[in-house]
Amino acid sequence: MTSLEIDWTRCDGHGLCSVLLPTRVGVDEWGFPVLHDPDVAEADLPAARRAVAACPALALRLETPVPLSR
Ligand code: SF4
């Protein structure tokens, strides 16, 4: 499953991701994002991609695990 990840070394707490993905991201008392559920369902991927593209600090990304091959 694809999941949302936050690079804390980049995030500036603009809070834009919580506005664009309110069902998945909230903010703490300092304005930094809190992921309610990092797993992103297929139907939510377009909105998640828009949030990733809009992050002004390039801190938000989508990760899809790559299966290990033998
Ligand atoms: S939009 Fe980007 S920089 Fe702003 S709070 Fe979300 S992850 Fe952090």
XYZ file of N, CA, C and O and ligand atoms in Angstrom:
288
model
N 0.845 -1.195 0.000
C 0.000 0.000 0.000
C 0.880 1.245 0.000
O 1.912 1.283 0.655
N 0.448 2.248 -0.719
C 1.168 3.520 -0.756
C 0.917 4.281 0.536
O -0.187 4.278 1.067
N 1.956 4.914 1.047
C 1.789 5.650 2.301
C 2.407 7.043 2.199
O 3.328 7.288 1.421
N 1.870 7.926 2.996
C 2.404 9.292 3.088
C 3.557 9.306 4.071
O 3.495 8.683 5.132
N 4.604 10.026 3.720
C 5.763 10.175 4.599
C 6.104 11.658 4.686
O 5.933 12.398 3.719
N 6.577 12.060 5.839
C 7.004 13.447 6.028
C 8.492 13.459 6.351
O 8.945 12.757 7.253
N 9.229 14.250 5.612
C 10.651 14.445 5.901
C 10.744 15.575 6.923
O 10.599 16.755 6.586
N 10.985 15.205 8.172
C 10.981 16.212 9.252
C 12.159 17.166 9.174
O 12.151 18.215 9.807
N 13.180 16.802 8.414
C 14.295 17.731 8.258
C 13.932 18.876 7.316
O 14.619 19.888 7.264
N 12.843 18.702 6.553
C 12.422 19.728 5.594
C 11.159 20.468 6.013
O 10.978 21.628 5.665
N 10.247 19.760 6.684
C 8.938 20.342 6.974
C 9.070 21.634 7.787
O 9.756 21.669 8.804
N 8.408 22.673 7.299
C 8.432 23.970 7.980
C 7.124 24.260 8.700
O 6.929 25.364 9.207
N 6.207 23.291 8.699
C 4.945 23.477 9.413
C 4.035 24.510 8.774
O 3.310 25.213 9.465
N 4.046 24.574 7.441
C 3.143 25.501 6.752
C 1.692 25.075 6.898
O 0.794 25.894 6.800
N 1.478 23.779 7.078
C 0.123 23.269 7.291
C -0.697 23.099 6.033
O -1.863 22.720 6.100
N -0.116 23.354 4.888
C -0.881 23.235 3.637
C -1.397 21.816 3.424
O -2.514 21.612 2.952
N -0.603 20.828 3.808
C -1.027 19.435 3.609
C -2.295 19.133 4.411
O -3.138 18.364 3.951
N -2.462 19.719 5.562
C -3.672 19.455 6.359
C -4.894 20.117 5.737
O -6.010 19.657 5.910
N -4.676 21.173 4.986
C -5.789 21.829 4.279
C -6.185 21.001 3.058
O -7.369 20.820 2.779
N -5.191 20.456 2.368
C -5.464 19.706 1.139
C -5.904 18.272 1.415
O -6.589 17.670 0.594
N -5.499 17.711 2.565
C -5.858 16.339 2.911
C -6.381 16.274 4.344
O -5.800 15.603 5.206
N -7.476 16.933 4.618
C -7.935 17.022 6.009
C -8.339 15.682 6.615
O -8.307 15.536 7.833
N -8.690 14.706 5.786
C -9.070 13.406 6.349
C -7.845 12.594 6.758
O -7.966 11.632 7.509
N -6.664 12.961 6.288
C -5.455 12.186 6.587
C -4.459 12.949 7.449
O -3.634 12.341 8.125
N -4.511 14.266 7.367
C -3.490 15.066 8.051
C -4.133 16.144 8.915
O -4.979 16.907 8.436
N -3.733 16.193 10.157
C -4.119 17.287 11.035
C -2.874 18.099 11.365
O -1.825 17.904 10.748
N -2.990 19.005 12.293
C -1.818 19.771 12.718
C -1.737 19.757 14.247
O -2.751 19.705 14.939
N -0.509 19.815 14.736
C -0.339 19.897 16.180
C -0.418 21.358 16.615
O -0.693 22.254 15.796
N -0.173 21.615 17.875
C -0.344 22.975 18.396
C 0.655 23.972 17.820
O 0.480 25.181 17.954
N 1.730 23.477 17.192
C 2.714 24.371 16.571
C 2.524 24.470 15.059
O 3.327 25.091 14.373
N 1.513 23.803 14.534
C 1.232 23.872 13.101
C 1.910 22.795 12.285
O 1.826 22.800 11.058
N 2.573 21.858 12.966
C 3.226 20.773 12.227
C 2.230 19.643 11.971
O 1.331 19.400 12.777
N 2.395 18.948 10.855
C 1.414 17.934 10.476
C 1.439 16.705 11.377
O 2.486 16.291 11.858
N 0.258 16.156 11.557
C 0.076 14.892 12.270
C -0.691 13.977 11.329
O -1.800 14.314 10.906
N -0.084 12.848 10.990
C -0.755 11.910 10.089
C -1.751 11.078 10.877
O -1.383 10.385 11.819
N -3.031 11.153 10.481
C -4.044 10.318 11.121
C -3.859 8.866 10.690
O -3.999 7.957 11.489
N -3.594 8.697 9.413
C -3.398 7.356 8.851
C -2.503 7.520 7.628
O -2.922 8.102 6.630
N -1.268 7.047 7.687
C -0.356 7.261 6.557
C -0.715 6.458 5.314
O -0.322 6.838 4.213
N -1.458 5.355 5.476
C -1.803 4.551 4.301
C -2.830 5.277 3.436
O -3.826 5.793 3.942
N -2.558 5.308 2.144
C -3.424 6.037 1.211
C -4.124 5.042 0.293
O -3.474 4.306 -0.451
N -5.441 5.021 0.352
C -6.220 4.145 -0.520
C -6.131 4.645 -1.963
O -5.883 5.836 -2.207
N -6.337 3.733 -2.887
C -6.255 4.061 -4.318
C -7.111 5.282 -4.662
O -6.671 6.169 -5.409
N -8.304 5.347 -4.117
C -9.228 6.444 -4.442
C -8.715 7.795 -3.957
O -9.099 8.836 -4.493
N -7.852 7.785 -2.950
C -7.339 9.042 -2.387
C -5.999 9.462 -2.989
O -5.462 10.516 -2.637
N -5.458 8.639 -3.877
C -4.136 8.957 -4.437
C -4.076 10.276 -5.194
O -3.117 11.031 -5.040
N -5.092 10.610 -6.022
C -5.004 11.906 -6.723
C -4.891 13.083 -5.759
O -4.068 13.982 -5.963
N -5.690 13.088 -4.702
C -5.622 14.180 -3.722
C -4.280 14.158 -2.999
O -3.691 15.213 -2.726
N -3.787 12.967 -2.684
C -2.495 12.868 -2.005
C -1.375 13.371 -2.910
O -0.461 14.073 -2.456
N -1.449 13.059 -4.178
C -0.417 13.545 -5.118
C -0.453 15.069 -5.239
O 0.590 15.714 -5.341
N -1.658 15.639 -5.224
C -1.765 17.103 -5.284
C -1.133 17.727 -4.032
O -0.433 18.744 -4.118
N -1.359 17.114 -2.878
C -0.775 17.644 -1.639
C 0.748 17.547 -1.679
O 1.450 18.476 -1.259
N 1.257 16.429 -2.172
C 2.711 16.257 -2.284
C 3.293 17.335 -3.203
O 4.300 17.964 -2.893
N 2.628 17.561 -4.338
C 3.124 18.550 -5.307
C 3.050 19.966 -4.752
O 3.847 20.827 -5.127
N 2.104 20.204 -3.844
C 1.906 21.561 -3.320
C 2.790 21.881 -2.120
O 2.917 23.055 -1.750
N 3.373 20.872 -1.503
C 4.185 21.125 -0.303
C 5.333 22.081 -0.642
O 6.198 21.752 -1.447
N 5.363 23.265 -0.040
C 6.377 24.257 -0.404
C 7.796 23.883 0.025
O 8.765 24.445 -0.475
N 7.921 22.930 0.933
C 9.246 22.540 1.426
C 9.720 21.203 0.848
O 10.773 20.707 1.232
N 8.938 20.627 -0.058
C 9.252 19.309 -0.633
C 9.449 18.274 0.469
O 10.301 17.384 0.385
N 8.639 18.392 1.516
C 8.782 17.515 2.678
C 7.812 16.344 2.663
O 8.009 15.381 3.393
N 6.780 16.446 1.859
C 5.755 15.407 1.827
C 5.990 14.520 0.617
O 6.242 15.015 -0.482
N 5.917 13.222 0.825
C 6.109 12.313 -0.307
C 5.252 11.068 -0.133
O 4.805 10.741 0.967
N 5.060 10.383 -1.236
C 4.338 9.107 -1.256
C 5.353 7.999 -1.456
O 6.215 8.091 -2.337
N 5.257 6.989 -0.630
C 6.175 5.852 -0.710
C 5.380 4.595 -1.015
O 4.357 4.333 -0.382
N 5.856 3.828 -1.986
C 5.258 2.530 -2.285
C 6.320 1.475 -2.063
O 7.382 1.516 -2.695
N 6.085 0.530 -1.152
C 7.106 -0.483 -0.894
C 7.377 -1.317 -2.137
O 6.447 -1.675 -2.860
N 8.628 -1.597 -2.361
C 9.026 -2.437 -3.484
C 9.190 -3.867 -2.962
O 9.925 -4.091 -2.002
N 8.473 -4.823 -3.574
C 8.620 -6.203 -3.094
C 10.033 -6.708 -3.290
O 10.682 -6.398 -4.298
N 10.511 -7.457 -2.319
C 11.857 -8.027 -2.427
C 11.832 -9.177 -3.421
O 10.922 -9.994 -3.415
N 12.835 -9.230 -4.278
C 12.914 -10.341 -5.220
C 13.970 -11.321 -4.727
O 14.863 -10.967 -3.975
N 13.889 -12.517 -5.178
C 14.846 -13.546 -4.762
C 15.875 -13.763 -5.830
O 15.709 -13.534 -6.969
S 2.773 21.209 3.462
Fe 4.850 20.335 3.626
S 6.007 21.839 4.818
Fe 3.840 22.273 5.111
S 3.259 21.157 6.976
Fe 2.805 19.814 5.233
S 4.669 18.550 4.980
Fe 5.224 20.312 6.249
